[in-house]
Short mmCIF file of C-alpha atoms in Angstrom, two decimals:
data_model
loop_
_atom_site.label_atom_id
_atom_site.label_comp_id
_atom_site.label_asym_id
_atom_site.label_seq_id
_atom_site.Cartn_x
_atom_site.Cartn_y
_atom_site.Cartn_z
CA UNK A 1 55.26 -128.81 -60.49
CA UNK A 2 54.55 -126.19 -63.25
CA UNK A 3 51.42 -127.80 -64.61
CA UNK A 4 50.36 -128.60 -61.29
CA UNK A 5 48.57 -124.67 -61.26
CA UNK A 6 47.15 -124.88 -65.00
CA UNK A 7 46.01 -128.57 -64.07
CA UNK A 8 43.74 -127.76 -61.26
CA UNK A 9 42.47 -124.36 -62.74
CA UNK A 10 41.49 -126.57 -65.79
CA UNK A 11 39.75 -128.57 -63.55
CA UNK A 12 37.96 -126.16 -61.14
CA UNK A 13 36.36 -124.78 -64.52
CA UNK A 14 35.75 -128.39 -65.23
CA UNK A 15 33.77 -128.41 -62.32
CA UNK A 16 31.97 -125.10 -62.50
CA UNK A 17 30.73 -126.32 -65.69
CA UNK A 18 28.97 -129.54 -64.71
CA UNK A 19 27.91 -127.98 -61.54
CA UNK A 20 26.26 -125.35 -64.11
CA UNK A 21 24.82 -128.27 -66.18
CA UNK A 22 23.53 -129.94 -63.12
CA UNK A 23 21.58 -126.57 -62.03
CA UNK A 24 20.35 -126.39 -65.61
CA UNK A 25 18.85 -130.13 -65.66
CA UNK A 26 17.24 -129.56 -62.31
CA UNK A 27 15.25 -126.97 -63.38
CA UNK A 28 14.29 -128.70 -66.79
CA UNK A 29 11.08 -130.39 -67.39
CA UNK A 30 10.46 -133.50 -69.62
CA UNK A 31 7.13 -131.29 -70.55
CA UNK A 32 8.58 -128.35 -71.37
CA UNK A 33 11.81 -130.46 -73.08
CA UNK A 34 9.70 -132.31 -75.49
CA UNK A 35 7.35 -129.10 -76.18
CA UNK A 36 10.67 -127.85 -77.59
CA UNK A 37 11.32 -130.98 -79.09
CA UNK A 38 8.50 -130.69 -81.61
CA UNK A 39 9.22 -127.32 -82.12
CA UNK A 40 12.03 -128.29 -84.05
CA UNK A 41 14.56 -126.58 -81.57
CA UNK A 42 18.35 -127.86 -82.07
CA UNK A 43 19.77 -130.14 -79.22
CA UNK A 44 15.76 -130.00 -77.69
CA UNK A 45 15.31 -133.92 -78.48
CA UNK A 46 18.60 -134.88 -76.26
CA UNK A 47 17.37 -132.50 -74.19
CA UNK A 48 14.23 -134.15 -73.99
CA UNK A 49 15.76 -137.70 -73.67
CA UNK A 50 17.97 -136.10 -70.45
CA UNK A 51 15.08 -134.82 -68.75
CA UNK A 52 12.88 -138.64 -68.93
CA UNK A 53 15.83 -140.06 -66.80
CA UNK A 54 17.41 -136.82 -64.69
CA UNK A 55 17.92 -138.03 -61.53
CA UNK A 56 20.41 -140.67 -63.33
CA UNK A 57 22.42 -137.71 -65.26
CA UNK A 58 21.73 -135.47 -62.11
CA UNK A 59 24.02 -138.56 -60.27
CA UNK A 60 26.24 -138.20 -62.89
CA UNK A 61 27.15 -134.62 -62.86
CA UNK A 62 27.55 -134.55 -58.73
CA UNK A 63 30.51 -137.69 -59.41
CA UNK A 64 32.13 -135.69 -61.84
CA UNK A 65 31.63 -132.22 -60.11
CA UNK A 66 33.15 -133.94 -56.95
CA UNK A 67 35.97 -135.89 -58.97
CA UNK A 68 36.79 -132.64 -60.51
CA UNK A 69 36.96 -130.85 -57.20
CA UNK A 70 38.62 -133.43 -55.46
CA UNK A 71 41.70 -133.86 -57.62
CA UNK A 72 42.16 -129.82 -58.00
CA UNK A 73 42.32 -129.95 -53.72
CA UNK A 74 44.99 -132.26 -54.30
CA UNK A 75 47.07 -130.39 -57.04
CA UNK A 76 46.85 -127.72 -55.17
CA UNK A 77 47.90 -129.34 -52.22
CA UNK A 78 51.22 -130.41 -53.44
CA UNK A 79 52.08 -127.19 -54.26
CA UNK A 80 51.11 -125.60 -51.72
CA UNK A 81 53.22 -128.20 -49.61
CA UNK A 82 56.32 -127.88 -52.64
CA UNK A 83 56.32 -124.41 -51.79
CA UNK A 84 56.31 -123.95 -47.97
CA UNK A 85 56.80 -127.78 -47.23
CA UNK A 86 54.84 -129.85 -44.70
CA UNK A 87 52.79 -128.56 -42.56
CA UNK A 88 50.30 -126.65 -41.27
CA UNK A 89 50.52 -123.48 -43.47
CA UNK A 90 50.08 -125.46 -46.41
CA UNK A 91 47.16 -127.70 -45.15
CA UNK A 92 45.83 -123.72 -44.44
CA UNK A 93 46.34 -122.27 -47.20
CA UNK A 94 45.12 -125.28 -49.29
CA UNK A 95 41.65 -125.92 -47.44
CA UNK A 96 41.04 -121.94 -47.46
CA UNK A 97 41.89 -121.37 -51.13
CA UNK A 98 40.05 -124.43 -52.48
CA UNK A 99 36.71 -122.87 -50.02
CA UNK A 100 36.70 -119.93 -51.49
CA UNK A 101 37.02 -120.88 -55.02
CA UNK A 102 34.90 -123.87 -54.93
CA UNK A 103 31.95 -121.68 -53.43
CA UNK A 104 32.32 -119.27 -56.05
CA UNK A 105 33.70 -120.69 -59.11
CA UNK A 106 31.84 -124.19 -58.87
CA UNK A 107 28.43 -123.56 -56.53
CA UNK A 108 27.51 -119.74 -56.82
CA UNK A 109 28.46 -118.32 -60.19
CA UNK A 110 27.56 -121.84 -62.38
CA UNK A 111 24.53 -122.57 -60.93
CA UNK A 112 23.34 -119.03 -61.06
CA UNK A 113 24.19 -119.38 -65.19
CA UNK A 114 22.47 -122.29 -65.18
CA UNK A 115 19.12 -121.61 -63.84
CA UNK A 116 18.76 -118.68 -65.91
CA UNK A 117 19.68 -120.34 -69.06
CA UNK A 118 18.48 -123.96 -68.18
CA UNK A 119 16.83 -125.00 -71.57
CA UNK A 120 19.97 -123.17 -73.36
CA UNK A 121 23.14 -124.48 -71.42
CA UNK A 122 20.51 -128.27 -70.99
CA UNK A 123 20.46 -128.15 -75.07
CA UNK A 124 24.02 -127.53 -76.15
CA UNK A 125 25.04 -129.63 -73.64
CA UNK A 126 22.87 -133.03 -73.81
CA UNK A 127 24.45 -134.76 -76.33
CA UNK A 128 27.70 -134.84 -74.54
CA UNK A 129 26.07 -135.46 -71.45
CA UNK A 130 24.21 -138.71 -73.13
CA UNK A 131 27.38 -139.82 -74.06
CA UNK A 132 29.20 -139.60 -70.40
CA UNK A 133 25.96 -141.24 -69.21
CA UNK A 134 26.57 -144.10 -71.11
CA UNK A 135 30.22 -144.39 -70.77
CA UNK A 136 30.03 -143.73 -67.36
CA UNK A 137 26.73 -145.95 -66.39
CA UNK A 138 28.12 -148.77 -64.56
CA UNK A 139 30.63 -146.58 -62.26
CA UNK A 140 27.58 -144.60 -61.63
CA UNK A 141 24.73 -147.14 -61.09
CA UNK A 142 27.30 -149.32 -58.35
CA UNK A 143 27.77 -145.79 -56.54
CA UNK A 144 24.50 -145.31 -56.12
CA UNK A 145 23.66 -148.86 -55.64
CA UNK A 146 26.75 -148.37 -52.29
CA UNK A 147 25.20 -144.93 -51.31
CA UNK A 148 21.58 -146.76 -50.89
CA UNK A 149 23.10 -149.89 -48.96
CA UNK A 150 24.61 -147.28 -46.51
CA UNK A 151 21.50 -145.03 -46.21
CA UNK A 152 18.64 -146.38 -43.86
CA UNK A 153 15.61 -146.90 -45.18
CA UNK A 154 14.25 -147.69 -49.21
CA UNK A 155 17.07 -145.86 -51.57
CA UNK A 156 16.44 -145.05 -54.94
CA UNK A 157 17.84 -146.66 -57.51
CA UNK A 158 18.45 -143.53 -59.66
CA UNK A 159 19.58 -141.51 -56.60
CA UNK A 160 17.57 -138.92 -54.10
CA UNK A 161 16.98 -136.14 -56.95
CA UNK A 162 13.91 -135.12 -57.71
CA UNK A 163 12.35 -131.33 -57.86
CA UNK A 164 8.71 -129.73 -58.36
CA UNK A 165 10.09 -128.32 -61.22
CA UNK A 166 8.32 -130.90 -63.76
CA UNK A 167 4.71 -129.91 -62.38
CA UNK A 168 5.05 -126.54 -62.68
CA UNK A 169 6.07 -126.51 -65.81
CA UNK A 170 3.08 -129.16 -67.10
CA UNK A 171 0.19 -126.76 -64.66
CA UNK A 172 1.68 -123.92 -67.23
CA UNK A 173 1.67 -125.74 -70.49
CA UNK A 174 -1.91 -126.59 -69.26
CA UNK A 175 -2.76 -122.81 -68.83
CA UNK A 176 -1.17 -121.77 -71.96
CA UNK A 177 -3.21 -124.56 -73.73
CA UNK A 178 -6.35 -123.73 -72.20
CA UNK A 179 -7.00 -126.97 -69.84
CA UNK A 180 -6.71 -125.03 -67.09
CA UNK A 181 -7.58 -121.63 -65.95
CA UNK A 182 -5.46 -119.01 -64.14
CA UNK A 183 -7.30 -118.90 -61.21
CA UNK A 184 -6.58 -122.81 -60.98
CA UNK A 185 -3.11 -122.74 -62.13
CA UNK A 186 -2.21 -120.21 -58.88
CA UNK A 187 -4.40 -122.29 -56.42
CA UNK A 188 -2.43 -125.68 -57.75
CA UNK A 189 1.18 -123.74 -57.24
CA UNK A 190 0.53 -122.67 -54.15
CA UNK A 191 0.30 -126.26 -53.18
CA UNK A 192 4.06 -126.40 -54.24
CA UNK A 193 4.87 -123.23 -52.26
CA UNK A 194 2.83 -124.39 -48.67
CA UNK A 195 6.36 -125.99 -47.60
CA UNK A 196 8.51 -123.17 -47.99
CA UNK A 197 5.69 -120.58 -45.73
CA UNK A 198 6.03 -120.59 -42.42
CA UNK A 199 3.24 -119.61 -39.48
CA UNK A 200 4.30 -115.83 -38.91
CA UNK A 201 3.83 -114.98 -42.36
CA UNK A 202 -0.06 -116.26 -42.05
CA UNK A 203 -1.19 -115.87 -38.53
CA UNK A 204 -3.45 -113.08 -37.18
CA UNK A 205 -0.90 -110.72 -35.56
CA UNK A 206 -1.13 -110.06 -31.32
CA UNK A 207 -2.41 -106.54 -32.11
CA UNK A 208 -5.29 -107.75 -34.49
CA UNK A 209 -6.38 -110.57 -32.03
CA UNK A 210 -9.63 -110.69 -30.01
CA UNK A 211 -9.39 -111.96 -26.65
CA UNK A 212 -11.28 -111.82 -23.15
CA UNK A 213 -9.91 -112.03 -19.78
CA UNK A 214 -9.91 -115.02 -17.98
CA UNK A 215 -12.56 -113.31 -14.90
CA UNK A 216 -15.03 -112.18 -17.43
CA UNK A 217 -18.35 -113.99 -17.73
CA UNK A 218 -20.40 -115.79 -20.30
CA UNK A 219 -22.27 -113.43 -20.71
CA UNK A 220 -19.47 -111.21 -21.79
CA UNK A 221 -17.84 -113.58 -23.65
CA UNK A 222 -20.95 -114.33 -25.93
CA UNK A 223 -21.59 -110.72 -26.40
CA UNK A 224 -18.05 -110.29 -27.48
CA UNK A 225 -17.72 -113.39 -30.23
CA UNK A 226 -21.24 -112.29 -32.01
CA UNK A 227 -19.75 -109.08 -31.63
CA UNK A 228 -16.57 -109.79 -33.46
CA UNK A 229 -17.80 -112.72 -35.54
CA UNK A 230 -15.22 -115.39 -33.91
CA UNK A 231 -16.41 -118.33 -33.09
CA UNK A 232 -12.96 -119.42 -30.87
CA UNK A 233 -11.66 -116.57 -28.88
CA UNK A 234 -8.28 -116.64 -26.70
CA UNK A 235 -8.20 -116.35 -23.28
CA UNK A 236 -5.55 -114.31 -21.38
CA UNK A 237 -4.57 -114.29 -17.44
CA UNK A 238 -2.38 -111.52 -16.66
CA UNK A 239 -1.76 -109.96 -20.43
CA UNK A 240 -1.90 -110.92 -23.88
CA UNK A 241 1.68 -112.98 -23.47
CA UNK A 242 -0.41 -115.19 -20.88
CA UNK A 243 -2.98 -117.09 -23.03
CA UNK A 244 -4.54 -119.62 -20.89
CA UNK A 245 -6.99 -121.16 -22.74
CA UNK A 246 -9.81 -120.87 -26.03
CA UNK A 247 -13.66 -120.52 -25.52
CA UNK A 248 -15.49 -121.70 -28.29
CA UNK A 249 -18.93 -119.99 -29.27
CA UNK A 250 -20.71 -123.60 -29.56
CA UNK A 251 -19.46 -123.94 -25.78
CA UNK A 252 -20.85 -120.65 -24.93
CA UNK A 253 -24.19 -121.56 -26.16
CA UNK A 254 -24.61 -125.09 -24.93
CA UNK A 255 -23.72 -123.53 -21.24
CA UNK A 256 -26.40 -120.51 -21.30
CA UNK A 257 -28.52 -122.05 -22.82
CA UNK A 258 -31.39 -123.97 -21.44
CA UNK A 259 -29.49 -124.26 -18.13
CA UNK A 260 -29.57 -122.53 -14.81
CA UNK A 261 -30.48 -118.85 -14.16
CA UNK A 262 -27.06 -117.56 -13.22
CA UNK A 263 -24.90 -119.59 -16.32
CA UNK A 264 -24.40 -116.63 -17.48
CA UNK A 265 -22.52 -114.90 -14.82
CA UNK A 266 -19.88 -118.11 -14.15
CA UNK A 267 -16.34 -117.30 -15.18
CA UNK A 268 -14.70 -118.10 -18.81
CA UNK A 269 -12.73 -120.05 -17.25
CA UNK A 270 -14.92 -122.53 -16.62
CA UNK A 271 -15.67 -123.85 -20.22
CA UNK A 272 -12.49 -122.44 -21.84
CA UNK A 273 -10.55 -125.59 -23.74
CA UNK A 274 -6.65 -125.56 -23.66
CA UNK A 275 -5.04 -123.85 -25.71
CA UNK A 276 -2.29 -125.65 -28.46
CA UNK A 277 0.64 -123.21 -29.22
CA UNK A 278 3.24 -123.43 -31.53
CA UNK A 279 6.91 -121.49 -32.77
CA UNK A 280 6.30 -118.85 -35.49
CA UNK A 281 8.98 -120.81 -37.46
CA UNK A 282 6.74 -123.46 -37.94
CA UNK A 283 6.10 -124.12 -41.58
CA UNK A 284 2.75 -124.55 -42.60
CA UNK A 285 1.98 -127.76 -44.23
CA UNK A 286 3.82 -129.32 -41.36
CA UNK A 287 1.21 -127.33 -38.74
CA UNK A 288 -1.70 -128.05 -40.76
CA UNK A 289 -1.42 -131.64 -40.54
CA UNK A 290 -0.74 -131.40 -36.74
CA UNK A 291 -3.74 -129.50 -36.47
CA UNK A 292 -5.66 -132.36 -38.53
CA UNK A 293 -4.34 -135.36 -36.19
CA UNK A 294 -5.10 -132.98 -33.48
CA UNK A 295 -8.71 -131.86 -34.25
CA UNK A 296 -7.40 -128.53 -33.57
CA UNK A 297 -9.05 -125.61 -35.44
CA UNK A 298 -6.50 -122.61 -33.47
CA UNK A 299 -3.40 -122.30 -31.94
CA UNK A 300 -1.25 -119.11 -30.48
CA UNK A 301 2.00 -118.19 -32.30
CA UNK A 302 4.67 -117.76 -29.92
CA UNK A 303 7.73 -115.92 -30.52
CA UNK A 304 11.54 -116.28 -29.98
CA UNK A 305 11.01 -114.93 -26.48
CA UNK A 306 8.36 -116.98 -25.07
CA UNK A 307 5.87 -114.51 -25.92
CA UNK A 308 2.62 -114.38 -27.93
CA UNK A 309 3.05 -112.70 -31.73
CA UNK A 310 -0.33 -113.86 -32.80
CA UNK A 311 -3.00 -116.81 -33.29
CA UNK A 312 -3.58 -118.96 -36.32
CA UNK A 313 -6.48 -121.48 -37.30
CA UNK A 314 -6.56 -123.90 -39.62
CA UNK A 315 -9.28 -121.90 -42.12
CA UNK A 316 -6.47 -119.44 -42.24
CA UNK A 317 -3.80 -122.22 -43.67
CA UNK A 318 -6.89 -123.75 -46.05
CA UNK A 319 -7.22 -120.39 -47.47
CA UNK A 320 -3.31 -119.42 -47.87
#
């Protein structure tokens, strides 16, 4: 039992290194790789060679990661169980030690290291990681090939890992060698950032909003929008957390205009359409296609309480 504690330290570090290797190949691009590669950088060809097939290696690294993990639990296990025998102190002490160290030895501290030195730790440690992946291929490829037959739908055959990272990098070798501009090279990564922004952080805020009560006329109602410059305006019942409904300007105009004498004095209620309203949580590239199937140009932003913290329209998610 006295290598049993040296064994699965050995092996947690084990772990927190190809958990740190992993982190570095996922934020590794081929373009960036191979840039280095003609640079004449050491280790930036197997680098290079890593990156064309990562999702394979990325496979990899998770089986031995988890191998590595697994096996410390179970050192540590026995003795935990040699020391206070069988039973629920052990099982305790075991599955709250291994948490703790796993989380911090093997997921936060490695993977920090590894994003912040990705092209360093991803070219000292390619070579041995081609090497593994070719030792290791068939093990890997028939436990992916199991993890796909288990999984509903199409599987991958190099496993589920893929990342943005490889377009970023090739929109800023394309900046640096002047096929793009900057102005073009922020409008394409925002495209990459639209999943990760949710509604609050681009709708119009309940205390900038224009609305009209629901008893007001046209007439009001069209003095208001060429007032403001809106062409869809909210309308509220009791307050501003009671949005009923949204006039539209081209409504406004179609009613007053050309028709009867008093058109102008009916109630917005009349030729206000209803209103779509979504959860400030929302992100945005999920809302904006909503909005698209919808043929919806605005909807109100409600909050955790039920209440309204703002409007949004789709020119406002075009232009973020």
């Amino acid at each position: 039992m006295a290598t049993i504690g040296p064994g699965a330290v050995a092996l947690v570090v084990l772990a927190g290194v190809f958990s740190m290797i992993e982190s570095a190949i996922g934020a590794t691009s081929q373009a960036r790789a191979a840039d280095l590669a003609r640079g004449g950088v050491r280790g930036a060809r197997a680098l290079c060679a890593v990156a064309v097939d990562a999702p394979r290696y990325v496979s990899l690294l998770m089986l031995l990661r988890l191998a590595c993990e697994m096996v410390a639990t179970t050192l540590v296990a026995l003795a935990a169980i040699d020391a206070f025998g069988v039973g629920w102190l052990a099982a305790l002490l075991t599955a709250g030690s291994m948490t703790v160290v796993s989380f911090v030895a093997v997921g936060v501290a490695p993977r920090t290291l590894g994003r912040q030195h990705a092209y360093t730790v991803g070219r000292l440690t390619a070579p041995m990681l081609r090497w593994l992946g070719r030792a290791l291929a068939p093990l890997s490829g028939v436990l992916i090939l199991i993890g796909n037959a288990v999984t509903p739908g199409k599987g991958f055959k190099d496993g589920p890992f893929a990342t943005t990272v490889e377009l970023r990098e090739l929109v800023d070798l394309a900046e640096q060698h002047g096929v793009v501009e900057h102005g073009e090279r922020e409008m394409i990564n925002s495209v990459f950032s639209l999943g990760s922004t949710i509604t609050r952080e681009v709708m119009v805020p309940r205390t900038e909003m224009v609305w009209i009560e629901t008893h007001k006329t046209l007439r009001q109602a069209m003095v208001l929008a060429l007032r403001s410059g809106f062409s869809r305006i909210p309308v509220i019942g009791d307050s501003v957390d009671d949005v009923l409904g949204i006039v539209y300007l081209k409504d406004l105009a179609k009613r007053t205009t050309g028709g009867a004498k008093d058109a102008v004095d009916a109630p917005v209620a009349s030729v206000m359409r209803q209103a779509a309203y979504v959860p400030e949580s929302k992100p945005i590239d999920d809302l904006l296609r909503e909005m698209q199937a919808a043929r919806t140009h605005m909807a109100i932003v409600i909050d955790e309480y039920g209440g309204t913290a703002g409007l949004i329209t789709i020119e406002d998610i075009l232009e973020e």
